[in-house]
mmCIF file with all atom_site columns, C-alpha atoms in Angstrom:
data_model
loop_
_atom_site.group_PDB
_atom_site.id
_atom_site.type_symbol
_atom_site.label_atom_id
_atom_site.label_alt_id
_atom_site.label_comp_id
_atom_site.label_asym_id
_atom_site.label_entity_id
_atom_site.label_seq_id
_atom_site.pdbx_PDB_ins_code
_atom_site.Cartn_x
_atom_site.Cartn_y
_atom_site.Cartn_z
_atom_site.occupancy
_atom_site.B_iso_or_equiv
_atom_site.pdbx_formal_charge
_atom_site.auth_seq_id
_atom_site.auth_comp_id
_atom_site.auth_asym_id
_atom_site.auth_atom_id
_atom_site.pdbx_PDB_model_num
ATOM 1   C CA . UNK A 1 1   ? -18.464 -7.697  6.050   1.00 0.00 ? 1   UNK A CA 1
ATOM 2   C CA . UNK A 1 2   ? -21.768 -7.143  8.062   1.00 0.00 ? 2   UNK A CA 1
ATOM 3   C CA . UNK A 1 3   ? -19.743 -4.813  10.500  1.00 0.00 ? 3   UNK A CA 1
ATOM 4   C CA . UNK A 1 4   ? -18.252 -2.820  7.475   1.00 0.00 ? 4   UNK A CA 1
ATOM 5   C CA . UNK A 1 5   ? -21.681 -2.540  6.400   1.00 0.00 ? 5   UNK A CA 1
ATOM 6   C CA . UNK A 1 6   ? -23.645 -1.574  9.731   1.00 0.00 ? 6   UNK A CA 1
ATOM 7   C CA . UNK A 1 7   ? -20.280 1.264   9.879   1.00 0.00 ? 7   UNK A CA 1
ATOM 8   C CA . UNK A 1 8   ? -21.016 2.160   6.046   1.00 0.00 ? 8   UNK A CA 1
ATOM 9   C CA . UNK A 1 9   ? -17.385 1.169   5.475   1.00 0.00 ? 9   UNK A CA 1
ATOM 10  C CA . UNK A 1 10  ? -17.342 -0.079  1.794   1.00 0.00 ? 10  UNK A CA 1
ATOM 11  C CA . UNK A 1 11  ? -15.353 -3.241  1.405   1.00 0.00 ? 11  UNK A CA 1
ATOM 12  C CA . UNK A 1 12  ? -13.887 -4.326  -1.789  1.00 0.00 ? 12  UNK A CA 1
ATOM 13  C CA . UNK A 1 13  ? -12.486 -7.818  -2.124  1.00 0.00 ? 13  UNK A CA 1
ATOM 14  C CA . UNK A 1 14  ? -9.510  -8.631  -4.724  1.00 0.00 ? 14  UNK A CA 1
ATOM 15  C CA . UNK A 1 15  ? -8.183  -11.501 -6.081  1.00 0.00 ? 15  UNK A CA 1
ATOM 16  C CA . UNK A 1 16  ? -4.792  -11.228 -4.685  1.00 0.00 ? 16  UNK A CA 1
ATOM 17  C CA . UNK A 1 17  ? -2.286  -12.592 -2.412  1.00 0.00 ? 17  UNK A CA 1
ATOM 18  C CA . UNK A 1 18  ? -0.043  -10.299 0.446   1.00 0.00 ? 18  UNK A CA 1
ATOM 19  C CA . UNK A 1 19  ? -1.038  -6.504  1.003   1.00 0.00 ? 19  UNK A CA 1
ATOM 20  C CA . UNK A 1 20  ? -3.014  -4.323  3.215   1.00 0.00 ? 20  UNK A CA 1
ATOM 21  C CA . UNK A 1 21  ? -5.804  -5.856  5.107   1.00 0.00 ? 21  UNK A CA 1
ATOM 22  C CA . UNK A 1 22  ? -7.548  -2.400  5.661   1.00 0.00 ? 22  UNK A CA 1
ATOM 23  C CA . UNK A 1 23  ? -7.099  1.044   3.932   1.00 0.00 ? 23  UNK A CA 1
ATOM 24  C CA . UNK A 1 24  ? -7.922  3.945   5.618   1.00 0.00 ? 24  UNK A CA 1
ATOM 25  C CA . UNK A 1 25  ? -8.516  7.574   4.018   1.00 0.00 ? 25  UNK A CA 1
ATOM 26  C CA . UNK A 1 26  ? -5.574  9.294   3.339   1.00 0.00 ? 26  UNK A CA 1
ATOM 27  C CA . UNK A 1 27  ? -3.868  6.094   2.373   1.00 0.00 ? 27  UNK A CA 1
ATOM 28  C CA . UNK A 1 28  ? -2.415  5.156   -1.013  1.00 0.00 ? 28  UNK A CA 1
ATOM 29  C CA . UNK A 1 29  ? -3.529  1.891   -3.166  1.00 0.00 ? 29  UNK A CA 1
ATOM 30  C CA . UNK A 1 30  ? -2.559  1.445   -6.465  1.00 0.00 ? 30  UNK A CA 1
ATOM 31  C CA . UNK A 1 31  ? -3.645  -1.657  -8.308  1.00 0.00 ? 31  UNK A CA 1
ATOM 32  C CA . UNK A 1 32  ? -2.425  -2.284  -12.104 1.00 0.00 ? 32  UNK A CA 1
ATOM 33  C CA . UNK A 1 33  ? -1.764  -5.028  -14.811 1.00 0.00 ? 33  UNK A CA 1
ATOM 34  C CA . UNK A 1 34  ? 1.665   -5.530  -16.011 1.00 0.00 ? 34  UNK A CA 1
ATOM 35  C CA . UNK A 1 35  ? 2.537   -7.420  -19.333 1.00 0.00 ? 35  UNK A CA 1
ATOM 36  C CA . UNK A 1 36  ? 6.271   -8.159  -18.106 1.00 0.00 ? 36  UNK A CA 1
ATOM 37  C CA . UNK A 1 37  ? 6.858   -10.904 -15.628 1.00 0.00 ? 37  UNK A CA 1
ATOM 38  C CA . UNK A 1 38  ? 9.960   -9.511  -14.605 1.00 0.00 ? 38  UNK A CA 1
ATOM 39  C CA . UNK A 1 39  ? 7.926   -5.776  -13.790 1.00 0.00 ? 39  UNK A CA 1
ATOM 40  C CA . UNK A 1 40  ? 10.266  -3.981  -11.339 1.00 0.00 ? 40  UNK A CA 1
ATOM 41  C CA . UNK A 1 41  ? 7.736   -0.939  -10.212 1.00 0.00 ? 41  UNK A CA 1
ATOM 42  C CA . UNK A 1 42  ? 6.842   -2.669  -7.084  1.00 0.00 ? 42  UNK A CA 1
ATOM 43  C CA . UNK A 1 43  ? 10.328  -3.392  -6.323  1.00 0.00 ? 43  UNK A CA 1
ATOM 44  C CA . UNK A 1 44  ? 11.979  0.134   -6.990  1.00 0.00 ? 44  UNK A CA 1
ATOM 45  C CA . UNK A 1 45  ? 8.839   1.822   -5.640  1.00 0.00 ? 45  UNK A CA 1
ATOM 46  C CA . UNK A 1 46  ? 10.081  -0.634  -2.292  1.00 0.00 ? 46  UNK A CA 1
ATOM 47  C CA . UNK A 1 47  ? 13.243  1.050   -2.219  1.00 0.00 ? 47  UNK A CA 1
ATOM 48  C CA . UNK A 1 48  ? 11.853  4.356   -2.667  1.00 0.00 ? 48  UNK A CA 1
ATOM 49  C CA . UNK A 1 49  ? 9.804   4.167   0.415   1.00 0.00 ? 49  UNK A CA 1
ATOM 50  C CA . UNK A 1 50  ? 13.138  2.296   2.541   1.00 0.00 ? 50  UNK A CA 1
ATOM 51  C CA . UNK A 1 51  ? 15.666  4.957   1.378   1.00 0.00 ? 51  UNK A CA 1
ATOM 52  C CA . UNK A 1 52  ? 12.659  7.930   2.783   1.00 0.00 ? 52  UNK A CA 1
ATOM 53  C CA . UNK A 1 53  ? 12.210  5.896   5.684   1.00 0.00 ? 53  UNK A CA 1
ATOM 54  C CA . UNK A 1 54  ? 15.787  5.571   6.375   1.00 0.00 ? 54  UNK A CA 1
ATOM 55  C CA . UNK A 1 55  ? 16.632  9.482   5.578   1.00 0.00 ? 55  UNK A CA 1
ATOM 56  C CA . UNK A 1 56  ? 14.290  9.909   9.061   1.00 0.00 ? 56  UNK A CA 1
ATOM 57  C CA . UNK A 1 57  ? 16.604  7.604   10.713  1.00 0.00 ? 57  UNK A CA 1
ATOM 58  C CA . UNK A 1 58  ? 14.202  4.583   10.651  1.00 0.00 ? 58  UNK A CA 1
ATOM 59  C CA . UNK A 1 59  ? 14.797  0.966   11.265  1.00 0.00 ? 59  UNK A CA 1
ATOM 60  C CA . UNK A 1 60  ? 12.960  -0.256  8.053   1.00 0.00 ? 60  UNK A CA 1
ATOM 61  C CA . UNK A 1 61  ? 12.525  -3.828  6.892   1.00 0.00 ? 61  UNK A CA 1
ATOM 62  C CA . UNK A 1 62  ? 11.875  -5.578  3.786   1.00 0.00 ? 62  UNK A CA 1
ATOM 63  C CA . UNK A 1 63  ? 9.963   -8.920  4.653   1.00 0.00 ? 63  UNK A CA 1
ATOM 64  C CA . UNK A 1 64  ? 9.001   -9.890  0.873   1.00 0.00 ? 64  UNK A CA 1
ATOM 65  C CA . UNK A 1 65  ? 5.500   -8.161  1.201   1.00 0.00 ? 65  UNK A CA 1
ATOM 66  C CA . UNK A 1 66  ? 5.844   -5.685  3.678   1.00 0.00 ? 66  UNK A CA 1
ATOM 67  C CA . UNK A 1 67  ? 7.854   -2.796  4.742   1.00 0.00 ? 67  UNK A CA 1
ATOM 68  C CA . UNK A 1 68  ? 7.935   -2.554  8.275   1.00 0.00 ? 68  UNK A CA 1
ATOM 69  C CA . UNK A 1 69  ? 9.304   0.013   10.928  1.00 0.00 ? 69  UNK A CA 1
ATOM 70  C CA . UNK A 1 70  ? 11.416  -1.708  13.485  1.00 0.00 ? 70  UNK A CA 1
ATOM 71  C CA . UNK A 1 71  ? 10.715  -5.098  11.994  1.00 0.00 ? 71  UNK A CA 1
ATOM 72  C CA . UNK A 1 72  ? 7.010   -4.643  14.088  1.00 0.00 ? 72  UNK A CA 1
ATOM 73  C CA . UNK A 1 73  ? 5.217   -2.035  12.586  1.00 0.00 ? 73  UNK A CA 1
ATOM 74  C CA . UNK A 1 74  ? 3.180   -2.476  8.981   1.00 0.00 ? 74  UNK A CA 1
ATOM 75  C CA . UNK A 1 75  ? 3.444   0.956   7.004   1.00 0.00 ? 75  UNK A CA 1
ATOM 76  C CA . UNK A 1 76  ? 3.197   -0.260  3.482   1.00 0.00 ? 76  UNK A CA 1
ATOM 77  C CA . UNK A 1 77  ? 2.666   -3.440  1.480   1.00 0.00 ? 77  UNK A CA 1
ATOM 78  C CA . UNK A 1 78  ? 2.780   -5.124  -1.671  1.00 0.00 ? 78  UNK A CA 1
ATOM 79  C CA . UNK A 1 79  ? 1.439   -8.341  -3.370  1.00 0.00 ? 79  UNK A CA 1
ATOM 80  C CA . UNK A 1 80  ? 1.576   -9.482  -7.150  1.00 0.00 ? 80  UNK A CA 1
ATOM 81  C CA . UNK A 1 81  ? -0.687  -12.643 -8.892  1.00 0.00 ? 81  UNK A CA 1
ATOM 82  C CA . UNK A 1 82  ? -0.003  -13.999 -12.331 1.00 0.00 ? 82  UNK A CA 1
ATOM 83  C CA . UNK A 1 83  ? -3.766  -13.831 -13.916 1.00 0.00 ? 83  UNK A CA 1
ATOM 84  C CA . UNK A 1 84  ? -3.019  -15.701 -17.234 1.00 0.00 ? 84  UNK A CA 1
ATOM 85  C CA . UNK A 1 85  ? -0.967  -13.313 -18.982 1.00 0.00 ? 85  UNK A CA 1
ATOM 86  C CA . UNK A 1 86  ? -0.869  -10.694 -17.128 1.00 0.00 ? 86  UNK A CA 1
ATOM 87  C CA . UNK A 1 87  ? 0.910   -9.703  -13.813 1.00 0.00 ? 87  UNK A CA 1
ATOM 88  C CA . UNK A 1 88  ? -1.744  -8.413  -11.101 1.00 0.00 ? 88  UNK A CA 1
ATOM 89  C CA . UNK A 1 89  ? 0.117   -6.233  -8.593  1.00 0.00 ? 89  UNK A CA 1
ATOM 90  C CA . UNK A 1 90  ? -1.184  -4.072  -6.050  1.00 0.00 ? 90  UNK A CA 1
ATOM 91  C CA . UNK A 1 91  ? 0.940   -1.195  -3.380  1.00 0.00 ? 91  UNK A CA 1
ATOM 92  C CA . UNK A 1 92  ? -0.522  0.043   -0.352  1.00 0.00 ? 92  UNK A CA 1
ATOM 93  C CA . UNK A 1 93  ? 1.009   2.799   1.385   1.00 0.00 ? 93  UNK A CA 1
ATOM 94  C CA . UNK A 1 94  ? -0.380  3.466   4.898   1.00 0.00 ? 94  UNK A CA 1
ATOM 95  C CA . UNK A 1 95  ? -0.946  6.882   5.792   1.00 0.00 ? 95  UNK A CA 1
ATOM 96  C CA . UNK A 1 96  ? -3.297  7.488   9.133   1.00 0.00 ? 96  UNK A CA 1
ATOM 97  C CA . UNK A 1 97  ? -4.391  4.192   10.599  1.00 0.00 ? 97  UNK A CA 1
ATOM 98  C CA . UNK A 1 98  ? -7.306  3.607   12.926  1.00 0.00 ? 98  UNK A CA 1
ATOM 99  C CA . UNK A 1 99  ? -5.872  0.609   14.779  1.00 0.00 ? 99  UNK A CA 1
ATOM 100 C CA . UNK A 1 100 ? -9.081  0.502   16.536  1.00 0.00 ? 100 UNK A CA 1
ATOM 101 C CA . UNK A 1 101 ? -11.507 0.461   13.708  1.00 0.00 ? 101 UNK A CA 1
ATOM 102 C CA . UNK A 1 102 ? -8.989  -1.901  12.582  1.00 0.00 ? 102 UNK A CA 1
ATOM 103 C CA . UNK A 1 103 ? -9.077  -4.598  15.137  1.00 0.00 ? 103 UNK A CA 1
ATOM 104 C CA . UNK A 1 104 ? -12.836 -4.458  15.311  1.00 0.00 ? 104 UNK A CA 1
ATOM 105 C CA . UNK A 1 105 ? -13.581 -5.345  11.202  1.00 0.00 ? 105 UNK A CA 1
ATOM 106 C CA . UNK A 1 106 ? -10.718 -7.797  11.013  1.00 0.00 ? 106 UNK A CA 1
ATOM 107 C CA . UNK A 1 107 ? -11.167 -10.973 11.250  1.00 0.00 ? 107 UNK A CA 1
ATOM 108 C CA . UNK A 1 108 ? -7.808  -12.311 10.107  1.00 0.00 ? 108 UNK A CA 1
ATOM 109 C CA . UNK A 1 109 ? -5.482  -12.407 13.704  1.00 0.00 ? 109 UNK A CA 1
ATOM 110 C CA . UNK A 1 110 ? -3.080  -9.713  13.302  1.00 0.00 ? 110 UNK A CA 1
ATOM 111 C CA . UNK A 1 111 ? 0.281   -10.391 13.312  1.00 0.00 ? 111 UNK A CA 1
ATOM 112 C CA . UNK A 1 112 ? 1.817   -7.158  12.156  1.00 0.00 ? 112 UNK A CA 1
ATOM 113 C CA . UNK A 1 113 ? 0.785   -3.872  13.695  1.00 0.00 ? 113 UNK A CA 1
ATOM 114 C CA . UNK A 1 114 ? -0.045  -1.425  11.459  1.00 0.00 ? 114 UNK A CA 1
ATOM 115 C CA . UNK A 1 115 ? 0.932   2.351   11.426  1.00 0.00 ? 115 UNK A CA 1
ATOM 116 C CA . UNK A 1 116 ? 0.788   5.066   9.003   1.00 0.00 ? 116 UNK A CA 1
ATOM 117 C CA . UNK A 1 117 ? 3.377   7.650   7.831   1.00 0.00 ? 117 UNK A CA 1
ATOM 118 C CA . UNK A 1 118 ? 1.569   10.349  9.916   1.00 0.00 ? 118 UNK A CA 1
ATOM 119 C CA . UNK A 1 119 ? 2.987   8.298   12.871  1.00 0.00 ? 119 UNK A CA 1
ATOM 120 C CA . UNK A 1 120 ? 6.569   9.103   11.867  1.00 0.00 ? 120 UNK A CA 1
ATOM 121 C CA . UNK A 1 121 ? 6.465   12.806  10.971  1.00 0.00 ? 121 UNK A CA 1
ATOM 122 C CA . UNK A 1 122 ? 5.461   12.006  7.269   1.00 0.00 ? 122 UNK A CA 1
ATOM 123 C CA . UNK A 1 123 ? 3.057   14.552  5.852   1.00 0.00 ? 123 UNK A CA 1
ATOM 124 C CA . UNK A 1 124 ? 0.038   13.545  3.498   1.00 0.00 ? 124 UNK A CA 1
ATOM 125 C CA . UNK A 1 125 ? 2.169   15.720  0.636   1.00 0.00 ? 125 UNK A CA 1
ATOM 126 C CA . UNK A 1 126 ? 5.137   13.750  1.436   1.00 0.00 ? 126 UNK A CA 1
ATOM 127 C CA . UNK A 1 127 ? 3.752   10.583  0.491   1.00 0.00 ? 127 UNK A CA 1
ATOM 128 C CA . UNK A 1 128 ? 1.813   11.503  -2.599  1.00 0.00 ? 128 UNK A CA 1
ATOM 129 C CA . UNK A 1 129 ? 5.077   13.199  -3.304  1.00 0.00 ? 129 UNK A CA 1
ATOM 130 C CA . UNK A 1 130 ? 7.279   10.016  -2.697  1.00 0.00 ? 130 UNK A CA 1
ATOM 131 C CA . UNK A 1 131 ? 4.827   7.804   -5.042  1.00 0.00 ? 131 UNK A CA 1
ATOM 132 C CA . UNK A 1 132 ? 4.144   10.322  -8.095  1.00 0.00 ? 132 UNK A CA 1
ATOM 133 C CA . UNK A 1 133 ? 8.134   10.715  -8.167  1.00 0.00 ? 133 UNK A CA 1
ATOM 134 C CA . UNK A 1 134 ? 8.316   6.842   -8.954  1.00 0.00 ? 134 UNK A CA 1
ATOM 135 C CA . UNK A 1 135 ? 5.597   6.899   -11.222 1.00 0.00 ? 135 UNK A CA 1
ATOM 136 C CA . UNK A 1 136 ? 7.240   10.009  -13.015 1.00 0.00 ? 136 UNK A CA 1
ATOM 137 C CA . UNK A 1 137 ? 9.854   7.480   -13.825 1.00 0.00 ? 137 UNK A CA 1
ATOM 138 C CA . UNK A 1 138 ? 7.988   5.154   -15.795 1.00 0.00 ? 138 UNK A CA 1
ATOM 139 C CA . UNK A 1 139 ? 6.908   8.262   -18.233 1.00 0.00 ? 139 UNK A CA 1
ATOM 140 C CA . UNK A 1 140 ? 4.495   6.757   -21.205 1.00 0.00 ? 140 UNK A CA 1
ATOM 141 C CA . UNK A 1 141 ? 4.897   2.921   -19.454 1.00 0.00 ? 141 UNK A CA 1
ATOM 142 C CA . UNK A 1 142 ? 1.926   3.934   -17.301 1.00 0.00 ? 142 UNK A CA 1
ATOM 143 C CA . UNK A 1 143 ? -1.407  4.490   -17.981 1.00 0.00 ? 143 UNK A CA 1
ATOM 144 C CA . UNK A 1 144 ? -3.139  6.300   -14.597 1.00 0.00 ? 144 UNK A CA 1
ATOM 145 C CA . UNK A 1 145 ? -7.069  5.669   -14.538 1.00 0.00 ? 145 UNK A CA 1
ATOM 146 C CA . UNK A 1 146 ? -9.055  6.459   -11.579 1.00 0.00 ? 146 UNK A CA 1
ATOM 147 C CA . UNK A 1 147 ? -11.664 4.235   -10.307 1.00 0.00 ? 147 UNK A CA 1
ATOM 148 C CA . UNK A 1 148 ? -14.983 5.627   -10.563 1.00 0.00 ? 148 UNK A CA 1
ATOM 149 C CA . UNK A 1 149 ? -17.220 6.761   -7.256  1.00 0.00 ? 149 UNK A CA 1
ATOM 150 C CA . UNK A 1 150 ? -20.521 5.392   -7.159  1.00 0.00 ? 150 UNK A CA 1
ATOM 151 C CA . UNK A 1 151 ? -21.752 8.701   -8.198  1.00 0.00 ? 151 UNK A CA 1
ATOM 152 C CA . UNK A 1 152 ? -20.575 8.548   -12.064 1.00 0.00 ? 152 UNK A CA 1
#
């Protein structure tokens, strides 16, 4: 946290378990509520990302939390909480990493290496394209809310 702050990297900490460690800008992280305990938008969102993966002629892996490229490399994750009622989940999809900047403010040992989209021909549009087709999906289920900058 001190490093994060002496870089003027903001850090926010969630009450979750699984997901990305570190999100760098052009990434995507979505974090919602869900009433149903059986919510499947993580789960078809998962196959989403495998089937674009695999149309590149990827290796891609499903390890409960993670998809990875060539069962090595993080590119997107997942992680879900109950919080009473309610179903916390959270998706990260990875698009530029600074592995770097990312070994230097973890402190957690890494055991997957991380890599972005970018890395395997993906563009920016392609992603935001991949996730706003799965949320198109969901039609009035979804309520999209942005989280407000520290300037409003």
């Amino acid at each position: 946290k001190q490093l994060c702050d002496s870089l003027n990297i903001p850090v926010i900490t969630l009450p979750n378990q699984g997901g990305i460690i570190v999100s760098n800008p052009g990434s995507i992280s979505v974090g919602y509520f869900a009433k149903d305990f059986e919510n499947t938008f993580n789960a078809e969102l998962t196959e989403r990302i495998l089937s674009a993966l695999r149309d590149k002629g990827l290796k891609v892996y499903f390890d409960g939390n993670d998809i990875l490229v060539d069962n090595l490399y993080k590119i997107a994750s997942s992680g879900t909480r109950r919080l009473g009622d309610l179903l916390f989940c959270t998706f990260h999809i990875s698009y530029e990493v600074d592995l770097e900047l990312i070994r230097q403010i973890c402190t957690k040992p890494m055991v997957k290496t991380p890599k972005g989209f970018k890395d395997y021909g993906f563009t920016q549009e392609d992603v935001l394209n991949i996730f706003l087709e799965h949320v198109k999906n969901y039609g009035d289920e979804i309520e999209i809310t942005e989280t407000p900058s520290e300037e409003t």
